[in-house]
mmCIF file of C-alpha atoms in Angstrom:
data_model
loop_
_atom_site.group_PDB
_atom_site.id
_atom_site.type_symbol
_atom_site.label_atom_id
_atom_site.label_comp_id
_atom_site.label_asym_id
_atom_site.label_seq_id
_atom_site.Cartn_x
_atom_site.Cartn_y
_atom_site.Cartn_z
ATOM 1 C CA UNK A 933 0.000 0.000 0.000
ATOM 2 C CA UNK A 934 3.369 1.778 0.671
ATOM 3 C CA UNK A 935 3.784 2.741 -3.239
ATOM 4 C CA UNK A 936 0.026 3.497 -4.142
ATOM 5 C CA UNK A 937 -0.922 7.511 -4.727
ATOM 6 C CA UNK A 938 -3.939 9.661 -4.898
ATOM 7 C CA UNK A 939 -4.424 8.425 -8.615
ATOM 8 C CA UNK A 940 -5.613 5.533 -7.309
ATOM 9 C CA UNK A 941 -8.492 7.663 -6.817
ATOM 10 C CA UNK A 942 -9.171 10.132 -9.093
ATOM 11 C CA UNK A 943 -12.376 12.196 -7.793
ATOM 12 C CA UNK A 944 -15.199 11.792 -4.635
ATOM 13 C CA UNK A 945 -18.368 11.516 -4.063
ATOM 14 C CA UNK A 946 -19.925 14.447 -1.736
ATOM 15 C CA UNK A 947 -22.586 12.434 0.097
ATOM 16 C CA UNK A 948 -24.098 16.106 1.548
ATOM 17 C CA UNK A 949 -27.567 15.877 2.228
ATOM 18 C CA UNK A 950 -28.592 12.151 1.518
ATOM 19 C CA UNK A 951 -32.046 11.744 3.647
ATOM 20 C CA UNK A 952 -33.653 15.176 2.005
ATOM 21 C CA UNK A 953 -35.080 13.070 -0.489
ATOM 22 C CA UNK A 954 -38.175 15.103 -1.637
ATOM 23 C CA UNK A 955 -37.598 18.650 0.146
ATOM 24 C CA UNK A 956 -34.129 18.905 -1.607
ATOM 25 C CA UNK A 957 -35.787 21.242 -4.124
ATOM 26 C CA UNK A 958 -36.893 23.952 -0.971
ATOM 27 C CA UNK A 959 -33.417 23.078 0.581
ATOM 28 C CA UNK A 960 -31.653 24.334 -2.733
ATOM 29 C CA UNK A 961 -33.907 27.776 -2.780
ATOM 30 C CA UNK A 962 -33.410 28.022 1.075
ATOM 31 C CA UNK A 963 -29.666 27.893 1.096
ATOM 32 C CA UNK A 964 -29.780 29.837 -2.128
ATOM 33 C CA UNK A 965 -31.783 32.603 -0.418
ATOM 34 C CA UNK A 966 -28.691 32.238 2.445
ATOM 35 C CA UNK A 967 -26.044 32.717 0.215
ATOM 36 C CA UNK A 968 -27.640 35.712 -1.799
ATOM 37 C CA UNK A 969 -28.337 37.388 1.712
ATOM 38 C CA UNK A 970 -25.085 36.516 2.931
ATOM 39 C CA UNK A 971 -23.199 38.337 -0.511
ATOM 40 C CA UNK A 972 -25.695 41.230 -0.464
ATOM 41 C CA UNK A 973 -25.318 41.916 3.410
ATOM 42 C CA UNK A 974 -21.256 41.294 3.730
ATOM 43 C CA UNK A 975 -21.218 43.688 0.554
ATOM 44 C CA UNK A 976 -23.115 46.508 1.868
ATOM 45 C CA UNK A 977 -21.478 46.552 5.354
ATOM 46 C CA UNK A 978 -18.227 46.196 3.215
ATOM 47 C CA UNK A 979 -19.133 49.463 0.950
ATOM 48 C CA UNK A 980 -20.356 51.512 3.280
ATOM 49 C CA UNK A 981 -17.527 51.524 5.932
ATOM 50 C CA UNK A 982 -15.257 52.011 3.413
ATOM 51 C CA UNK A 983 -17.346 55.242 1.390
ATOM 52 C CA UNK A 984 -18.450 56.492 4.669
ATOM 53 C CA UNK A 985 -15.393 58.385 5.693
ATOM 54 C CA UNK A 986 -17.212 58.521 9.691
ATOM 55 C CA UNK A 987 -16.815 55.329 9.920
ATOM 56 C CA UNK A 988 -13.365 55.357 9.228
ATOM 57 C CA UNK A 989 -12.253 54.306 12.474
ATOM 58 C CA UNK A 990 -10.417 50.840 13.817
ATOM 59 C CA UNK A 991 -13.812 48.989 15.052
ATOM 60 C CA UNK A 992 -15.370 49.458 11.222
ATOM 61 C CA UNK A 993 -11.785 48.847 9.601
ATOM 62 C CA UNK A 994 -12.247 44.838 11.297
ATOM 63 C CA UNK A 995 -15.510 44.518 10.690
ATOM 64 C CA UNK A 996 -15.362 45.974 6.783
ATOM 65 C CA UNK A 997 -12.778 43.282 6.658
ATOM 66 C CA UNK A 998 -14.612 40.881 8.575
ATOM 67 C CA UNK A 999 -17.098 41.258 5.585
ATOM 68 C CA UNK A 1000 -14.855 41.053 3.191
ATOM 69 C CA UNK A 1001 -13.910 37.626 4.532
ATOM 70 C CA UNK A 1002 -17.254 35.612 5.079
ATOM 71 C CA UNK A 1003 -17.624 36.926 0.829
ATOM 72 C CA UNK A 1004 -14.803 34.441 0.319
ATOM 73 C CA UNK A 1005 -15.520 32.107 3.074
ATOM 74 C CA UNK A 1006 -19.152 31.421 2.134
ATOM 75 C CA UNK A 1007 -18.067 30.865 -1.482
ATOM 76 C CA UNK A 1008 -15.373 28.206 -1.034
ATOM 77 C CA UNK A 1009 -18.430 25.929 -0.115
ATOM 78 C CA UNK A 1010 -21.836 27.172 -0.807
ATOM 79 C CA UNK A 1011 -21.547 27.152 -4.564
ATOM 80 C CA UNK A 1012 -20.560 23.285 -4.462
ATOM 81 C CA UNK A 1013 -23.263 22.752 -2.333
ATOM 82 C CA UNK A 1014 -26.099 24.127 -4.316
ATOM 83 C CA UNK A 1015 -24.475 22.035 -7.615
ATOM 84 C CA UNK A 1016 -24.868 19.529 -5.291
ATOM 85 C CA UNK A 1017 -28.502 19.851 -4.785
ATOM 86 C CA UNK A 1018 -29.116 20.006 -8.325
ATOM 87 C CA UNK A 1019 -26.787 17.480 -9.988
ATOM 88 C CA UNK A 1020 -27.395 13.731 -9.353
ATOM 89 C CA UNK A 1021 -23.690 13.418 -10.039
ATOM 90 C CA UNK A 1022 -21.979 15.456 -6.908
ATOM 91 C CA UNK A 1023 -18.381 14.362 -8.067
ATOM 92 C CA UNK A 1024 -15.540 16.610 -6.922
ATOM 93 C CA UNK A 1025 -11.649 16.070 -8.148
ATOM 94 C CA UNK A 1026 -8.550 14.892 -5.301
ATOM 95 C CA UNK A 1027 -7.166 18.345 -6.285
ATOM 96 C CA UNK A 1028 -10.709 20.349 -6.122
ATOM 97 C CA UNK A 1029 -11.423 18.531 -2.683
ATOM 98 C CA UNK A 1030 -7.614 19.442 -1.116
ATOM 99 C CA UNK A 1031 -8.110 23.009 -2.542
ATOM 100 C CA UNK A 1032 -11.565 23.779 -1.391
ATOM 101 C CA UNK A 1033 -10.355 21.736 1.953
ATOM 102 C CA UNK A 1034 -7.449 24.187 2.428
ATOM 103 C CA UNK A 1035 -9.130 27.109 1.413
ATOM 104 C CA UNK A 1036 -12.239 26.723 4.191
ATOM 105 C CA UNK A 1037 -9.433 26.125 6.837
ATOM 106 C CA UNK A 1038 -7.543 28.844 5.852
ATOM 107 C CA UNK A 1039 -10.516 31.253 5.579
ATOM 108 C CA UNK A 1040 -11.942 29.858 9.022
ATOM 109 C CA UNK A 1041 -8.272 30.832 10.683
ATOM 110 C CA UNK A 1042 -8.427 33.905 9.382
ATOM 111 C CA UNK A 1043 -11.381 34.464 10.902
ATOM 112 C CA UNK A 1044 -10.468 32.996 14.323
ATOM 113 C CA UNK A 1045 -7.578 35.710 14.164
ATOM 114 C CA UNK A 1046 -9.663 38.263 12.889
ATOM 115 C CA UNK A 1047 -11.732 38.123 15.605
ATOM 116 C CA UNK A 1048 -9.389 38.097 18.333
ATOM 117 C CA UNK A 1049 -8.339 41.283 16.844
ATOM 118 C CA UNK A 1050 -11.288 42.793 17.238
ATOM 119 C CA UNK A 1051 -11.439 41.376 20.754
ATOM 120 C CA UNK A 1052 -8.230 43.099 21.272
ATOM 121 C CA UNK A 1053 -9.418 46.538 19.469
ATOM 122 C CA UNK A 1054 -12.665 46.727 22.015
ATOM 123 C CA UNK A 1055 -10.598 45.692 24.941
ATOM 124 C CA UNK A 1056 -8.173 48.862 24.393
ATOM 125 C CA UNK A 1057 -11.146 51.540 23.300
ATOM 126 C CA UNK A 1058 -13.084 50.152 26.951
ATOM 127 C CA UNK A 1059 -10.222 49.197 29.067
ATOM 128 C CA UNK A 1060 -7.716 52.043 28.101
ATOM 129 C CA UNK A 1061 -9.174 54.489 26.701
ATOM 130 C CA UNK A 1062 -6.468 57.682 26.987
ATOM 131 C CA UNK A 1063 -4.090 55.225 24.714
ATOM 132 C CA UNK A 1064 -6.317 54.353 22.652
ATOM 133 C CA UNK A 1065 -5.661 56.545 19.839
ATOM 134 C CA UNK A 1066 -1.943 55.908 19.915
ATOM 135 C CA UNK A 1067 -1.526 52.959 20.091
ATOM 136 C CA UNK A 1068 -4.588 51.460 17.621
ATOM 137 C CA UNK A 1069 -2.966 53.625 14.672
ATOM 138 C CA UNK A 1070 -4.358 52.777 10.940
ATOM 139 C CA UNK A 1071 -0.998 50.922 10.388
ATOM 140 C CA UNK A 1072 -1.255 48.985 13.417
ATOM 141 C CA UNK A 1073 -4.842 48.423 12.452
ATOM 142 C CA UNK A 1074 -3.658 47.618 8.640
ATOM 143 C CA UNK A 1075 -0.626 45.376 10.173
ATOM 144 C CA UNK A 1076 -3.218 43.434 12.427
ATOM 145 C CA UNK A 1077 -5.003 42.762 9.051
ATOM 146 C CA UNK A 1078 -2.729 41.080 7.072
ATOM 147 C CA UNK A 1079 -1.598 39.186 9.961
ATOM 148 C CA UNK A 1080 -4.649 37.974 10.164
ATOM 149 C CA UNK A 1081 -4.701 37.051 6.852
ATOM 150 C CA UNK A 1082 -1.404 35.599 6.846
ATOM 151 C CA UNK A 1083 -1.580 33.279 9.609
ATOM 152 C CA UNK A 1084 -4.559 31.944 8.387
ATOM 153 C CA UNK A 1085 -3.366 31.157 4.983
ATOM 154 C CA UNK A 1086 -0.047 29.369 6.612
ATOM 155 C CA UNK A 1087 -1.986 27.278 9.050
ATOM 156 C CA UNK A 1088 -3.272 24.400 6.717
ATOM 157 C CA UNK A 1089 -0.353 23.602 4.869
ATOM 158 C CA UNK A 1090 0.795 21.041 6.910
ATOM 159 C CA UNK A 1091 -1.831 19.324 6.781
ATOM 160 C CA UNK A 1092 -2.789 19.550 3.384
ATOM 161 C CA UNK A 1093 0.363 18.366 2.637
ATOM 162 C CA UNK A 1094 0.165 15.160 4.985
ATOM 163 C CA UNK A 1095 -3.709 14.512 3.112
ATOM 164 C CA UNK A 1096 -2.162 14.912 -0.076
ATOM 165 C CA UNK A 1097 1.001 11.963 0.238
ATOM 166 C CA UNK A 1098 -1.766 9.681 1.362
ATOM 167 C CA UNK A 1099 -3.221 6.735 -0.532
ATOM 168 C CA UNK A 1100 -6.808 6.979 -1.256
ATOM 169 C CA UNK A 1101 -8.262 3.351 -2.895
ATOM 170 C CA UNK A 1102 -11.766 1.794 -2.877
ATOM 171 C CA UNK A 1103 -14.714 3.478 -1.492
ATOM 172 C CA UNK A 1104 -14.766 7.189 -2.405
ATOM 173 C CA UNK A 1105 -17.950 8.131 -0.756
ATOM 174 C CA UNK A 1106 -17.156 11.689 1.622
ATOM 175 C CA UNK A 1107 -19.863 11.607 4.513
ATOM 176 C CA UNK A 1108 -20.308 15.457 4.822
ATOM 177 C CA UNK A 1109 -21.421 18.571 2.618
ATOM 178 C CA UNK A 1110 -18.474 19.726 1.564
ATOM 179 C CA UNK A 1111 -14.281 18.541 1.656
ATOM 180 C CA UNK A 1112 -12.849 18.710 5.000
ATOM 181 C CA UNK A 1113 -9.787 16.831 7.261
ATOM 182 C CA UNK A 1114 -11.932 14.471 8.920
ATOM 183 C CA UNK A 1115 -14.024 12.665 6.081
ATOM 184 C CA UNK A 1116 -11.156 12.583 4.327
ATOM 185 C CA UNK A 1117 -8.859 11.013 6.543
ATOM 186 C CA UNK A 1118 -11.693 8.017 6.633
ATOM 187 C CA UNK A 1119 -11.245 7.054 3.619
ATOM 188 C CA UNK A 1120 -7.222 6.691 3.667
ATOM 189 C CA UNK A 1121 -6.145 2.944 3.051
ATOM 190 C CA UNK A 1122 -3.456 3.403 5.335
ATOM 191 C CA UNK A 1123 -2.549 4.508 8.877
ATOM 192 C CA UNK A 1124 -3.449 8.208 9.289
ATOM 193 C CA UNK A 1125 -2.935 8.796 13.164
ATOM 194 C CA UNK A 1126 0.128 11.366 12.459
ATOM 195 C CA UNK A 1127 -2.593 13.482 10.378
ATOM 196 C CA UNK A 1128 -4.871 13.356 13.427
ATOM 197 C CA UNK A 1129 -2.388 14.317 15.947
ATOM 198 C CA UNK A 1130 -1.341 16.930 13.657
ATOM 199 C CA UNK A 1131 -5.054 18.184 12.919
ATOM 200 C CA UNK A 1132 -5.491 17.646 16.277
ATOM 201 C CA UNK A 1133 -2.614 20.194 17.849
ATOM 202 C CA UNK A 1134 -3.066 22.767 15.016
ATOM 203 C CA UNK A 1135 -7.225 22.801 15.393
ATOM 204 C CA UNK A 1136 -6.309 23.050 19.014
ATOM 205 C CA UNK A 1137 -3.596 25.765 19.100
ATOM 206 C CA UNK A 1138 -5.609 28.052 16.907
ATOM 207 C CA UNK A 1139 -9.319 27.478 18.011
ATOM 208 C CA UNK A 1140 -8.636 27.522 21.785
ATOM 209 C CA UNK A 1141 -5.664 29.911 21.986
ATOM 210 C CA UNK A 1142 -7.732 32.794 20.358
ATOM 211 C CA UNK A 1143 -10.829 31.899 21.819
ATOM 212 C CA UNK A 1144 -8.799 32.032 25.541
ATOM 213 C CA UNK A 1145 -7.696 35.627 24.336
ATOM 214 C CA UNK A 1146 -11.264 36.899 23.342
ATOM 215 C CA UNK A 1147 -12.666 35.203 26.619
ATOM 216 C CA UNK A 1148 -9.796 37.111 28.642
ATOM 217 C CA UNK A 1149 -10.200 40.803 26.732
ATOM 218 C CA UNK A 1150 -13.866 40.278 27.462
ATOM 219 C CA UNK A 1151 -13.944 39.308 30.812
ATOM 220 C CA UNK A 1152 -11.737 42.445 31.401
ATOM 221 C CA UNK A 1153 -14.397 44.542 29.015
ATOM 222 C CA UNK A 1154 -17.075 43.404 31.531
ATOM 223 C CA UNK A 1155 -15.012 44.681 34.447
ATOM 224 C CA UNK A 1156 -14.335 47.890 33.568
ATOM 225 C CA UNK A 1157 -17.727 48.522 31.979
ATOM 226 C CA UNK A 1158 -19.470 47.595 35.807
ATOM 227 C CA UNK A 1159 -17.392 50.275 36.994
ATOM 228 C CA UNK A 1160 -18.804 53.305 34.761
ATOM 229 C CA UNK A 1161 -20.944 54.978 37.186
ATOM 230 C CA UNK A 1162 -23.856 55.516 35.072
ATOM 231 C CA UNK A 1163 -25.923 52.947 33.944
ATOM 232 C CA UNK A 1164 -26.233 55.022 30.658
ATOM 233 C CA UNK A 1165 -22.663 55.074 30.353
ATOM 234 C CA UNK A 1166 -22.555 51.265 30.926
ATOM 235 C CA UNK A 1167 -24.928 50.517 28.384
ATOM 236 C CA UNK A 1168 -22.942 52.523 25.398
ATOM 237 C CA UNK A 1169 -19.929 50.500 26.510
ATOM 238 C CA UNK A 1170 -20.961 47.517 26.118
ATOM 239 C CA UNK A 1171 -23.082 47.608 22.900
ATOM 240 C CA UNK A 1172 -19.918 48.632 21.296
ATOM 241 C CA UNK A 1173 -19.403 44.763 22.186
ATOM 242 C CA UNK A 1174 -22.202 42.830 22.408
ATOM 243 C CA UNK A 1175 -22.579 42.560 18.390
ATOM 244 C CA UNK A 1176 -18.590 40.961 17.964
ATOM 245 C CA UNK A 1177 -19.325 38.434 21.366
ATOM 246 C CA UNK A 1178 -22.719 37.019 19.980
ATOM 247 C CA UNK A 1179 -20.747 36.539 16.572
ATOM 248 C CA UNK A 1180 -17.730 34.663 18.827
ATOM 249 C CA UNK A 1181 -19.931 32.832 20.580
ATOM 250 C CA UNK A 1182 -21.825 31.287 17.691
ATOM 251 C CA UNK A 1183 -18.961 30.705 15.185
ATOM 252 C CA UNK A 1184 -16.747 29.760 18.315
ATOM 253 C CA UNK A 1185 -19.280 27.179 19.683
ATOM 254 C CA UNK A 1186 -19.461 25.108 16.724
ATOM 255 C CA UNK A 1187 -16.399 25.087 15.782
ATOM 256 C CA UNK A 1188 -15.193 24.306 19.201
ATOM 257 C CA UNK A 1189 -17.931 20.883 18.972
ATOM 258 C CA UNK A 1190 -16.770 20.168 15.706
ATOM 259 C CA UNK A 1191 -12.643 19.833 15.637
ATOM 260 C CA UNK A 1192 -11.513 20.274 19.159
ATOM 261 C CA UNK A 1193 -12.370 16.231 19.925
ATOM 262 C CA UNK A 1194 -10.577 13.204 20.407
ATOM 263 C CA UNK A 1195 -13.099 11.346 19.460
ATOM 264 C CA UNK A 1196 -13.954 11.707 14.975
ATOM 265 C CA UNK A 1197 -17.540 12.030 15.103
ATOM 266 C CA UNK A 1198 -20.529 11.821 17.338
ATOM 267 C CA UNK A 1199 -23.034 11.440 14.513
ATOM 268 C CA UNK A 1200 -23.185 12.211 10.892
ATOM 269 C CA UNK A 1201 -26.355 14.462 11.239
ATOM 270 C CA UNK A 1202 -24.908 16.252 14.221
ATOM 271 C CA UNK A 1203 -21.791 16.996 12.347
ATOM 272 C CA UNK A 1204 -23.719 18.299 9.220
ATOM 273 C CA UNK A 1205 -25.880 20.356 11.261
ATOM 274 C CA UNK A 1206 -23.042 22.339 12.696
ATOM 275 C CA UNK A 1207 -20.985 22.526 9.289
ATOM 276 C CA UNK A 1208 -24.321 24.198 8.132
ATOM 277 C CA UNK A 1209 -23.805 26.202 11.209
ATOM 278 C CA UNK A 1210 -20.283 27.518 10.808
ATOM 279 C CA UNK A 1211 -20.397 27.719 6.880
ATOM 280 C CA UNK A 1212 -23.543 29.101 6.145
ATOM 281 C CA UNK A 1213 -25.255 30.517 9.456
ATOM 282 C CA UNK A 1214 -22.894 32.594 10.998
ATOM 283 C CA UNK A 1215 -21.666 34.026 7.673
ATOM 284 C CA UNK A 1216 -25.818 35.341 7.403
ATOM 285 C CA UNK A 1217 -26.438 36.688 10.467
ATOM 286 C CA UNK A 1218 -22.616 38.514 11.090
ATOM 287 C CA UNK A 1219 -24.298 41.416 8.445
ATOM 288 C CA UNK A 1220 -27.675 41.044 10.397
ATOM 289 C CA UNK A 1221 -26.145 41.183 14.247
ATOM 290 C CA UNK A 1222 -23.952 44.442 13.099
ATOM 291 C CA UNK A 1223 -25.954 46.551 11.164
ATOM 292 C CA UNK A 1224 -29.287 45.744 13.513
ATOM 293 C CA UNK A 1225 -27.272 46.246 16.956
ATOM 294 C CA UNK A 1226 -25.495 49.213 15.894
ATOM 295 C CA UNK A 1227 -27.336 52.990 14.935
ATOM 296 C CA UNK A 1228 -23.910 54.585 13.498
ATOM 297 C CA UNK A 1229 -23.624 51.572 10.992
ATOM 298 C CA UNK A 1230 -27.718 51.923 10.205
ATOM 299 C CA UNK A 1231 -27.264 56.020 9.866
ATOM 300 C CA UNK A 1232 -24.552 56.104 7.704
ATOM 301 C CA UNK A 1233 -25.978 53.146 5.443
ATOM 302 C CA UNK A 1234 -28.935 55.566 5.146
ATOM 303 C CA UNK A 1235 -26.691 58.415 4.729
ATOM 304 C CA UNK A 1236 -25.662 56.199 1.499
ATOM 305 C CA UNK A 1237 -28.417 55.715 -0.075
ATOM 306 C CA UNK A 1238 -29.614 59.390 0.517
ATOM 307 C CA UNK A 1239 -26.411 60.748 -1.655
ATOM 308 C CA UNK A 1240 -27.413 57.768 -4.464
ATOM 309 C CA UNK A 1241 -30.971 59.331 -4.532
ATOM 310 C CA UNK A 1242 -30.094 63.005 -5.158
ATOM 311 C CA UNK A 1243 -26.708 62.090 -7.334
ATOM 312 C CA UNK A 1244 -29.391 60.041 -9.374
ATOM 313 C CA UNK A 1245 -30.991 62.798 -12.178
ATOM 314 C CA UNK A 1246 -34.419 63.566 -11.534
ATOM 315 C CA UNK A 1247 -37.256 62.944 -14.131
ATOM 316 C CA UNK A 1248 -40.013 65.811 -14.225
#
């Protein structure tokens, strides 16, 4: 088994939703309707911090580029998916799967980074205030960025890598909705407990270490905010926050459940459920939880569309 290669195997089978049966029709227009409101709701929030010059400040920089992010994010697997729904043959190639593998991993650390970041930007605006402005500069905040960025895209190789020397032979059937480490280390015919002690310790180091950091800049947040004296005061603190925590704790949460285990799987339908969770539902609501919970991002998308309406010529 020693010599074989992946072209033993030339292409998988994405199992994705196999029990829909009849409703897979309304599942394709429901995930469809996601992934428009995802695009149109990332790209607004995107365009208007960034042509809105009072929102010009480090909070909106993240979350513009937060945006930006779940755009590219969402469309590594949503696209497949919907083909999926449609096509009776859902067939993806060794190379597709590692690339749209590495790609969701990559995107997903970037996020984890990303926001820690933010974590970090609303524990210096609450917690220090009076050095605020010097030391969250727009090349610190551009630095943090493409850090971000960076360490995300360097995180996966490894283990792309270690999938990619392995044999796959035989049964090509992947058990989830889209290509990721786990199904895909399954169907290996050959010992793959190195890749799961190395999925293992780099799922680990970069789900719990940043999620420790946000849970530590937050717990601080909470500490200085009960010590403004007014309860108004307390309450504009904190909803500076509450939007980026409910977005941690639901893209955190799953993510935790999903790769931070020993053990590969607890059920099939559980793990779909929170794929769907991490891919699709927390890209949808991140527009939907910052534009809703926050009246400077509302005002200034308003602001928008106001200039569009008298730059547009009008008809008498």
């Amino acid at each position: 088994m020693e010599g074989h290669n992946h072209s033993s195997l030339a292409e998988f089978v994405l199992l994705g939703f196999p029990s829909v049966g009849h409703i897979r029709g309304w599942l394709f227009v429901l995930l469809l309707l996601a992934y428009l409101c995802t695009i149109c709701g990332n790209m607004l929030i995107f365009l208007v911090i960034r042509l809105d010059a009072a929102l010009h400040t480090p909070m909106y920089h993240f979350v513009s580029v937060l945006s930006f992010l779940e755009l590219w994010y969402t469309a590594t697997t949503i696209p497949k998916m919907l083909a999926n729904l449609l096509s009776e043959k859902r067939t993806i190639s060794f190379a597709g799967c590692l690339l749209q593998t590495y790609f969701f991993h990559s995107l997903g650390a970037s996020e984890c980074y990303l926001l820690t970041a933010m974590a970090y930007d609303r524990y210096l605006a609450i917690c220090r205030p009076l050095h605020y402005a010097a030391i969250m500069t727009t090349t610190l905040c551009a630095k943090m960025a493409v850090g971000c960025w960076t360490c995300g895209f360097l995180c996966p190789i490894s283990e792309v890598i270690l999938v990619s020397q392995l044999p796959f032979c035989g049964y090509n059937e992947i058990q989830h909705i889209f290509c990721d480490f786990p199904p895909l280390l399954s169907l290996a015919c050959k010992d793959t407990s190195t890749n799961v002690v190395v999925d293992f310790a780099i799922n680990d180091f970069i789900i719990l270490v940043t999620f420790l950091f946000i849970m530590v800049s937050y717990v601080r947040i909470i500490g200085a905010v009960l010590k403004i004296k007014t309860a108004a005061g307390r309450k504009k603190a904190f909803s500076t926050c509450a939007s980026h925590l409910i977005v941690v704790l639901i893209f955190f949460g799953s993510i935790i459940f999903m790769y931070v285990r020993l053990k590969k799987s607890y059920s099939l339908t559980l793990d779909r459920t929170l794929a769907v969770v991490y891919s699709v539902l927390t890209p949808l609501i991140n527009p939907v939880v910052y534009s809703l919970r926050n009246k400077e991002l509302i005002k200034a998308i308003k602001r928008i569309f106001q200039k569009g309406r008298k730059a547009s010529p009008t008809h008498h």
